[in-house]
Tab-separated table of C-alpha atoms in Angstrom:
chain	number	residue	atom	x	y	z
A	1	UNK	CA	0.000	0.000	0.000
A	2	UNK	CA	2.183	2.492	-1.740
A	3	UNK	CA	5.009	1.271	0.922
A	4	UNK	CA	3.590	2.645	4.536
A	5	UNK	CA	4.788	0.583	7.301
A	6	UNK	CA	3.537	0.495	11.153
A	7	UNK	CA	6.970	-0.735	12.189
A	8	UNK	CA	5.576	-2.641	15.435
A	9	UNK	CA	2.920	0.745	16.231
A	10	UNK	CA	-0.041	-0.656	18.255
A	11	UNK	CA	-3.560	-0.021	16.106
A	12	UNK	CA	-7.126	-0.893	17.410
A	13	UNK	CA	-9.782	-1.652	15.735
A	14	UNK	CA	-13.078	-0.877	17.117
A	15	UNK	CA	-15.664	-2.636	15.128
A	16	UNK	CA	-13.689	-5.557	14.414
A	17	UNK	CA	-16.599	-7.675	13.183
A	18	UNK	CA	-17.666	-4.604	10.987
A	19	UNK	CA	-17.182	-4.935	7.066
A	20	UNK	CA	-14.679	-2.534	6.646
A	21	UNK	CA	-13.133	-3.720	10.340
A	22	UNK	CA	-12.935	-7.030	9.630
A	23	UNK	CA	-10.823	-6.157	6.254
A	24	UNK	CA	-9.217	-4.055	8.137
A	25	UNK	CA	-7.695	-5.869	10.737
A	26	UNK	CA	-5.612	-8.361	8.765
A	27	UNK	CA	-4.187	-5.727	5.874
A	28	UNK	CA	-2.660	-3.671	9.033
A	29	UNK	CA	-1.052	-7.095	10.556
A	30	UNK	CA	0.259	-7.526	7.128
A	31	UNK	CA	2.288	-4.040	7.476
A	32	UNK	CA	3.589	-4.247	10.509
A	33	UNK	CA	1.314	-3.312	13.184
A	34	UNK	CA	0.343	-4.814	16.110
A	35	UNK	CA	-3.354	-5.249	16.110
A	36	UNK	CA	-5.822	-5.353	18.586
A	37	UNK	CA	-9.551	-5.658	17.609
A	38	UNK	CA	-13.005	-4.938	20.030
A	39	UNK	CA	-15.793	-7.773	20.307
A	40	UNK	CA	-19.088	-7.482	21.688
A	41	UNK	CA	-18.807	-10.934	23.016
A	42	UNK	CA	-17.242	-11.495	26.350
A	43	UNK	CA	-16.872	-15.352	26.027
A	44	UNK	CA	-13.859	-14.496	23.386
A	45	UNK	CA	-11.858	-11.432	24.219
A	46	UNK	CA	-8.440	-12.312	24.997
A	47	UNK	CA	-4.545	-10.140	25.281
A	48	UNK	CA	-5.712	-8.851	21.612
A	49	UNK	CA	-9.126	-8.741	21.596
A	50	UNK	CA	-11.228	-6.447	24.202
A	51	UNK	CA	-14.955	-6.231	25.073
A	52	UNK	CA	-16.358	-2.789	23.695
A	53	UNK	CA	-20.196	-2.808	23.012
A	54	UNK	CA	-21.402	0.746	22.600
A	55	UNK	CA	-25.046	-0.690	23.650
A	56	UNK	CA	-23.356	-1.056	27.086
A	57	UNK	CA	-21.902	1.757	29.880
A	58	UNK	CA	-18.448	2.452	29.275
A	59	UNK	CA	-17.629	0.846	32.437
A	60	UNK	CA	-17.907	-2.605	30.848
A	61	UNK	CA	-15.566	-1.826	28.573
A	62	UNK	CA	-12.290	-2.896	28.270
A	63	UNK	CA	-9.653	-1.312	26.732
A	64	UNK	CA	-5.936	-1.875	26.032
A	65	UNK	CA	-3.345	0.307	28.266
A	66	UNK	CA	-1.871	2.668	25.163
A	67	UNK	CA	-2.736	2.554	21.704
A	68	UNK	CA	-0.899	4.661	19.197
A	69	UNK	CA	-4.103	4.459	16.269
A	70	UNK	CA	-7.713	3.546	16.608
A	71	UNK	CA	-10.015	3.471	13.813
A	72	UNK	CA	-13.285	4.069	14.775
A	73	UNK	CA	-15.590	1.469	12.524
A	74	UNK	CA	-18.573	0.549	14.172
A	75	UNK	CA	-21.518	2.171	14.477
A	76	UNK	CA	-25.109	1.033	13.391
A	77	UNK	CA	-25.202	2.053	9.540
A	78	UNK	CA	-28.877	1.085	8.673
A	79	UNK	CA	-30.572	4.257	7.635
A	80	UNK	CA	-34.122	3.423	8.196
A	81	UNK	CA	-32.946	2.289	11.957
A	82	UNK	CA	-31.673	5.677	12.811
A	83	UNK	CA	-34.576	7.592	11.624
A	84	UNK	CA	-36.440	5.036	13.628
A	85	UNK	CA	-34.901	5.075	16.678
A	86	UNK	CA	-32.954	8.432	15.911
A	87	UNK	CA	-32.590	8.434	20.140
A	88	UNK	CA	-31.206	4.687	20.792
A	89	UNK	CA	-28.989	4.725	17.817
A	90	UNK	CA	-27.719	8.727	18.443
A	91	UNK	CA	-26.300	7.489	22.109
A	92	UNK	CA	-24.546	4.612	19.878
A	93	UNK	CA	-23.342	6.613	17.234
A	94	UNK	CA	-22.738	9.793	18.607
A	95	UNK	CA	-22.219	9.597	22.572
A	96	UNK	CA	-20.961	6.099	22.808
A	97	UNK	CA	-18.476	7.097	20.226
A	98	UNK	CA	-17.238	9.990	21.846
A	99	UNK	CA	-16.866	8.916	24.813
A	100	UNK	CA	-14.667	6.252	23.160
A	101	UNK	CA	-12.289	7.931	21.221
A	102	UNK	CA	-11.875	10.605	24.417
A	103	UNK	CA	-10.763	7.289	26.355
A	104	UNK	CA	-8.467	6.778	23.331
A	105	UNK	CA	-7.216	10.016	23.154
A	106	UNK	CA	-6.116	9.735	27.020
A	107	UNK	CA	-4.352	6.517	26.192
A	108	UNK	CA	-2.278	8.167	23.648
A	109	UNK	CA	-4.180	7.335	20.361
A	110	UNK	CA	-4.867	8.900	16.888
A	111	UNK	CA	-7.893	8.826	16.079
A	112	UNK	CA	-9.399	7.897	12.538
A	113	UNK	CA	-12.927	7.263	12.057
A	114	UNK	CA	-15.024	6.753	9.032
A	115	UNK	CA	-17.940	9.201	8.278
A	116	UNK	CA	-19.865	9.203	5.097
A	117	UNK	CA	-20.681	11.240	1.912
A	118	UNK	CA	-24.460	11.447	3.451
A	119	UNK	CA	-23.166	14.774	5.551
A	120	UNK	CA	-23.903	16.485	3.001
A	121	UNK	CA	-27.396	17.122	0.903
A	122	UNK	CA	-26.014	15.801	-2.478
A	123	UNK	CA	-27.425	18.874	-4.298
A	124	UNK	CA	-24.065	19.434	-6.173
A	125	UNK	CA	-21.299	17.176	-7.852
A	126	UNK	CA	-17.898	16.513	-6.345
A	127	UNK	CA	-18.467	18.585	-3.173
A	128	UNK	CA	-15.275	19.924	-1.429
A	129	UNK	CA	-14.363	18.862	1.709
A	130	UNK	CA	-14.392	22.375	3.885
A	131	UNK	CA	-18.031	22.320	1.974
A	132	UNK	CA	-20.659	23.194	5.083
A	133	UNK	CA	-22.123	19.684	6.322
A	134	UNK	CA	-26.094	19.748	5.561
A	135	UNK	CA	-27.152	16.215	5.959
A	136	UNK	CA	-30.794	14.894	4.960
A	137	UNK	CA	-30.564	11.973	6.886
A	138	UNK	CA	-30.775	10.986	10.859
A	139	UNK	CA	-27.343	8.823	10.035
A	140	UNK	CA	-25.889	11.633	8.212
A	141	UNK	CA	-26.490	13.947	11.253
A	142	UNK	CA	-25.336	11.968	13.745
A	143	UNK	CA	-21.990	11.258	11.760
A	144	UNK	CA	-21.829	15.264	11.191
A	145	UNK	CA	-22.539	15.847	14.959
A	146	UNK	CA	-19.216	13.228	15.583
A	147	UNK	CA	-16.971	14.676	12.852
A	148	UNK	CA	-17.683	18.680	14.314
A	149	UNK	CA	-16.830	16.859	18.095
A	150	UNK	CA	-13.455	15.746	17.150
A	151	UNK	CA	-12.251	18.388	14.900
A	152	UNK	CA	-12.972	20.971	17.338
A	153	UNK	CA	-11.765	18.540	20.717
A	154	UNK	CA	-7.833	17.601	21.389
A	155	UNK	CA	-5.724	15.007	19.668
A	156	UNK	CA	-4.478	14.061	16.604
A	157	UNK	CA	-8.365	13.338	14.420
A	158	UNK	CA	-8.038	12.034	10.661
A	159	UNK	CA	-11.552	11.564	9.468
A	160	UNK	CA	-12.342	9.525	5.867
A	161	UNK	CA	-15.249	10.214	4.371
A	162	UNK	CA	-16.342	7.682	1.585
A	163	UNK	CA	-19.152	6.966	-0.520
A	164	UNK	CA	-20.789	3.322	-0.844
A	165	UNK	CA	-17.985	1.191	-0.093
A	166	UNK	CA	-18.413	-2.609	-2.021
A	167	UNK	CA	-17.143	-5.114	0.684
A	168	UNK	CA	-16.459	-8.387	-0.887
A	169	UNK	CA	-20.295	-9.928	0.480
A	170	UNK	CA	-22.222	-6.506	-0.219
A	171	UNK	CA	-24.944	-8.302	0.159
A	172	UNK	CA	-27.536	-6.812	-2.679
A	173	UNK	CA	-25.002	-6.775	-5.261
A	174	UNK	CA	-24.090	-10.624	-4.967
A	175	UNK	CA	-27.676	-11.363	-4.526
A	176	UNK	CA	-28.056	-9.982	-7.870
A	177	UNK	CA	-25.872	-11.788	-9.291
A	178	UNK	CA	-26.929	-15.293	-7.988
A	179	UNK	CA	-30.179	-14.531	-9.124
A	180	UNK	CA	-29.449	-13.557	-12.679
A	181	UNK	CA	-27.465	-16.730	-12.872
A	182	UNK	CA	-30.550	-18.464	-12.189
A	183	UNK	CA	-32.036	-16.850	-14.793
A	184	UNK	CA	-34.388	-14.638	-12.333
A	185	UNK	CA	-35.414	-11.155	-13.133
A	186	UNK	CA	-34.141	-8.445	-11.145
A	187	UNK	CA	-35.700	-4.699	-10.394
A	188	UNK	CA	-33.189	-2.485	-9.413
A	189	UNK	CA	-34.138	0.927	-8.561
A	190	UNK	CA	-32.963	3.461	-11.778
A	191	UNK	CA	-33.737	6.595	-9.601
A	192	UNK	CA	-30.973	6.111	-6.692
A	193	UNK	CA	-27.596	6.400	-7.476
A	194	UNK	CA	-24.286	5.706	-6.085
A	195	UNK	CA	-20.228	6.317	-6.931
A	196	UNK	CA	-18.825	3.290	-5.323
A	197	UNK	CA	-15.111	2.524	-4.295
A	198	UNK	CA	-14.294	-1.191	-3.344
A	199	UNK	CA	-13.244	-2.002	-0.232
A	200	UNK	CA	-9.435	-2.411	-0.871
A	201	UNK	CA	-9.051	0.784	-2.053
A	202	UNK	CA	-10.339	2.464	1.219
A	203	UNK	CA	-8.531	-0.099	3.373
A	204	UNK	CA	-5.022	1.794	1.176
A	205	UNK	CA	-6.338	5.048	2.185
A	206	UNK	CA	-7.241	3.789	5.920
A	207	UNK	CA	-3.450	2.389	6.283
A	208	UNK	CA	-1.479	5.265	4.744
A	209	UNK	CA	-3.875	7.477	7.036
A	210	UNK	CA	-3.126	6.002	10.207
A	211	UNK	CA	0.662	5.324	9.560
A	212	UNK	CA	1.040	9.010	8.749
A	213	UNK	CA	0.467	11.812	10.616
A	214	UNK	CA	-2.219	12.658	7.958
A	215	UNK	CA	-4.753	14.907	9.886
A	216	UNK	CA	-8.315	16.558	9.048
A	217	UNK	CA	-10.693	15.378	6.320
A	218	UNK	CA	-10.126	13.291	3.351
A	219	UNK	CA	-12.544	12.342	0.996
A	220	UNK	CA	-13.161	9.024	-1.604
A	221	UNK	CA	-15.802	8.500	-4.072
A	222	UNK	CA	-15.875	7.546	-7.647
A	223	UNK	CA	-15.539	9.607	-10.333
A	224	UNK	CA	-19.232	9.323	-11.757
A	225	UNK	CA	-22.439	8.713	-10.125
A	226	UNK	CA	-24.024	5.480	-11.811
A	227	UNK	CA	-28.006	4.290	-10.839
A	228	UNK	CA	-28.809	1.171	-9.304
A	229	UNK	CA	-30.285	0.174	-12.331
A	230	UNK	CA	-26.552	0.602	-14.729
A	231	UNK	CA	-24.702	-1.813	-11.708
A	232	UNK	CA	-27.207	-4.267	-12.294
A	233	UNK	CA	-26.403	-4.275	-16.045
A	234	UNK	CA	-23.384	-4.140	-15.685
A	235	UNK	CA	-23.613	-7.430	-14.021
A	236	UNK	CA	-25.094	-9.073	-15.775
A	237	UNK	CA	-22.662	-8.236	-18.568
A	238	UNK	CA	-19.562	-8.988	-16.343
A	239	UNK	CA	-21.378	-12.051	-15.953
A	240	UNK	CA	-22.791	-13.213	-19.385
A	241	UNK	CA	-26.307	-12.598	-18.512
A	242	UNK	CA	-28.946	-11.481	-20.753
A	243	UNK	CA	-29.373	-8.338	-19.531
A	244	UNK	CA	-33.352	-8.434	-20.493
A	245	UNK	CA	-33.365	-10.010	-16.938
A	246	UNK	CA	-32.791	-6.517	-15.747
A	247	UNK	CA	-36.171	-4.678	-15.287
A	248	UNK	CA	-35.439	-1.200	-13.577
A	249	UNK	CA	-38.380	0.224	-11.413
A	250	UNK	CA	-38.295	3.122	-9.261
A	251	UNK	CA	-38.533	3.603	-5.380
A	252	UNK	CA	-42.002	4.933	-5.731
A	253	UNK	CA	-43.450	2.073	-8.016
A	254	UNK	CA	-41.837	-0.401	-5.458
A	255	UNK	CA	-43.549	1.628	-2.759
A	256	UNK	CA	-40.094	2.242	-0.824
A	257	UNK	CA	-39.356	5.332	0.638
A	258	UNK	CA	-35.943	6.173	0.417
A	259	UNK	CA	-34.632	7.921	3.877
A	260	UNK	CA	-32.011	9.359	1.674
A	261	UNK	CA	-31.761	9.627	-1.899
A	262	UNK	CA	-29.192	12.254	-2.987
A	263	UNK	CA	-29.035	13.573	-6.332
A	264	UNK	CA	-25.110	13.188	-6.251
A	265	UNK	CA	-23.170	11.436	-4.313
A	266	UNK	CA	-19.357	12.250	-5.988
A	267	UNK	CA	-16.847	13.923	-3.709
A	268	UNK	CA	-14.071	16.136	-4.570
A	269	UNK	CA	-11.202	13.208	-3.604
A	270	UNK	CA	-8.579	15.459	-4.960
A	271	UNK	CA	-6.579	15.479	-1.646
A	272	UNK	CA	-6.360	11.822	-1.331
A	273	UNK	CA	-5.065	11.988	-4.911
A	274	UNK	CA	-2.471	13.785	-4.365
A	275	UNK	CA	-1.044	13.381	-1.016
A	276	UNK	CA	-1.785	9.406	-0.948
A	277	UNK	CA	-1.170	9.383	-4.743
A	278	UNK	CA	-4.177	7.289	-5.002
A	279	UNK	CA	-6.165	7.736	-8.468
A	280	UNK	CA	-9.696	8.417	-8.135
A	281	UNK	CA	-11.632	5.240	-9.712
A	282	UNK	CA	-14.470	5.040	-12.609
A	283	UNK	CA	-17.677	3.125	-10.406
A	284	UNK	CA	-16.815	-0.156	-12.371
A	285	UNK	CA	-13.843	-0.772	-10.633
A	286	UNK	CA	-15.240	-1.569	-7.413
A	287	UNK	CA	-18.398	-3.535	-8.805
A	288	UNK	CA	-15.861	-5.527	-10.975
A	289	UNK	CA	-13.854	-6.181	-7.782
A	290	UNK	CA	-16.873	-7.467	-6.260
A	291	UNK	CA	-18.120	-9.778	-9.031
A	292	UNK	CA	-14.471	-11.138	-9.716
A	293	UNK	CA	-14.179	-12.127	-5.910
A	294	UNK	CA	-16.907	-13.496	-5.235
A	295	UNK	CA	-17.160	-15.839	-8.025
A	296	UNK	CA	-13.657	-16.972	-7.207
């Protein structure tokens, strides 16, 4: 990863069963660091795995001695749970977390957690970074509320914010795929959009971060915003589908309601371009990524 090196540093992973923290976890072994991880289960924490559940008082937790970077990964992502509960999942999200990283802080830790493009409205392409925060969205809010707390608190505070990030399971993408194998019809919404990266790229950006002493915002989308609908032909392309299987509807038709449906979701990614020297992607890389590895 464009040679960074933790040289023996002590990271922590908090969300260590997450997506992006279970990825994570083992490309940061792989340079150097020394890894410790969080579980919510207290039957299998051990010298490098410690019981943090957010749900719980922070006197339960348990955390390790000194930490030199902690990347802050869990947090309940569903949208429709935090406008449902915006209360129960705010104390998670946005207290809990807190509270967290000002333990980490005291223990000697950077701090790098993971936002999300959904601080902002999506009104307008590529939005900078120092662009003001104006989320539409209860999960978008609450990340805001997080990113303003540690900017503006003490410590060393890196903060990523990416757009749909394809894990190597993202679940409705390889569900699509299965199904058009089977020669199912699919209806993928063609009025929601995303710019996705895949997940390796952001696990690159999330190592050179915390190796560094890389501070403030940086930001990661694709170049283009592509619907719903164009992935799932795409698929079925990569895939030698006929793509009549494809039968785009719209989040109305379907009778969804869509918490948070952004006209654009692009972000101006220029910094981590050219400080991490990472290009900025076309959307197909990271739903190629996807297909390719999980059909291996």
């Amino acid at each position: 990863m464009n040679g960074c090196n933790f040289d023996g540093r002590r990271a922590f992973v908090v969300g260590g069963d997450s997506g992006v923290g279970s990825a994570l976890a083992p490309a940061l072994r792989g340079l150097g660091a020394q890894v410790m991880t969080t579980t919510r289960r207290k039957d299998v924490h051990s010298d490098n795995s410690f019981f943090v559940d957010l749900a719980q008082e922070p006197k339960s937790w348990e955390l390790p001695e000194s930490v030199d970077v902690s990347y802050l990964c869990a947090a309940i992502t569903s949208i429709a749970q935090c406008e449902d509960d915006s209360p129960g999942t705010a104390r998670i999200n946005v207290d809990q977390t807190l509270t967290l990283a000002q333990s980490l802080i005291e223990r000697g830790s950077k701090i790098v957690f993971i936002s999300t493009s959904l601080v902002f409205a999506g009104d307008v392409p590529r939005v900078g970074a120092d662009a003001q925060v104006v989320p539409q969205c209860e999960y978008g809010h609450q990340k805001a509320r997080v990113e303003a707390a540690l900017l503006n608190g003490d410590g060393s505070v890196a903060i990523l914010r990416p757009s749909k990030i394809l894990t190597d399971d993202f679940p409705l993408l390889v569900g699509w795929r299965d199904q058009l194998e089977n020669g199912e019809t699919i209806s993928p919404f063609a009025d929601l959009i995303m710019s996705p990266v895949s997940i390796r790229m952001v696990l690159g950006i999330l190592c050179q971060i915390g190796a560094s002493n890389a501070q403030g915002i940086y930001q990661i989308s694709a170049d283009q915003d592509v619907s719903y609908a164009e992935v799932a032909t795409h698929i079925s392309n990569l895939i030698g589908c006929d793509s009549a299987l494809v039968k785009p509807t719209d989040s109305r038709s379907a009778g969804v309601k869509l918490f948070a449906a952004p006209s654009h979701t692009t972000l101006d990614s220029s910094r981590v371009e050219e400080e991490l020297k990472i290009p900025i992607p076309s959307p197909w890389v990271a739903v190629e990524e996807l297909i390719a590895g999980s059909t291996t």
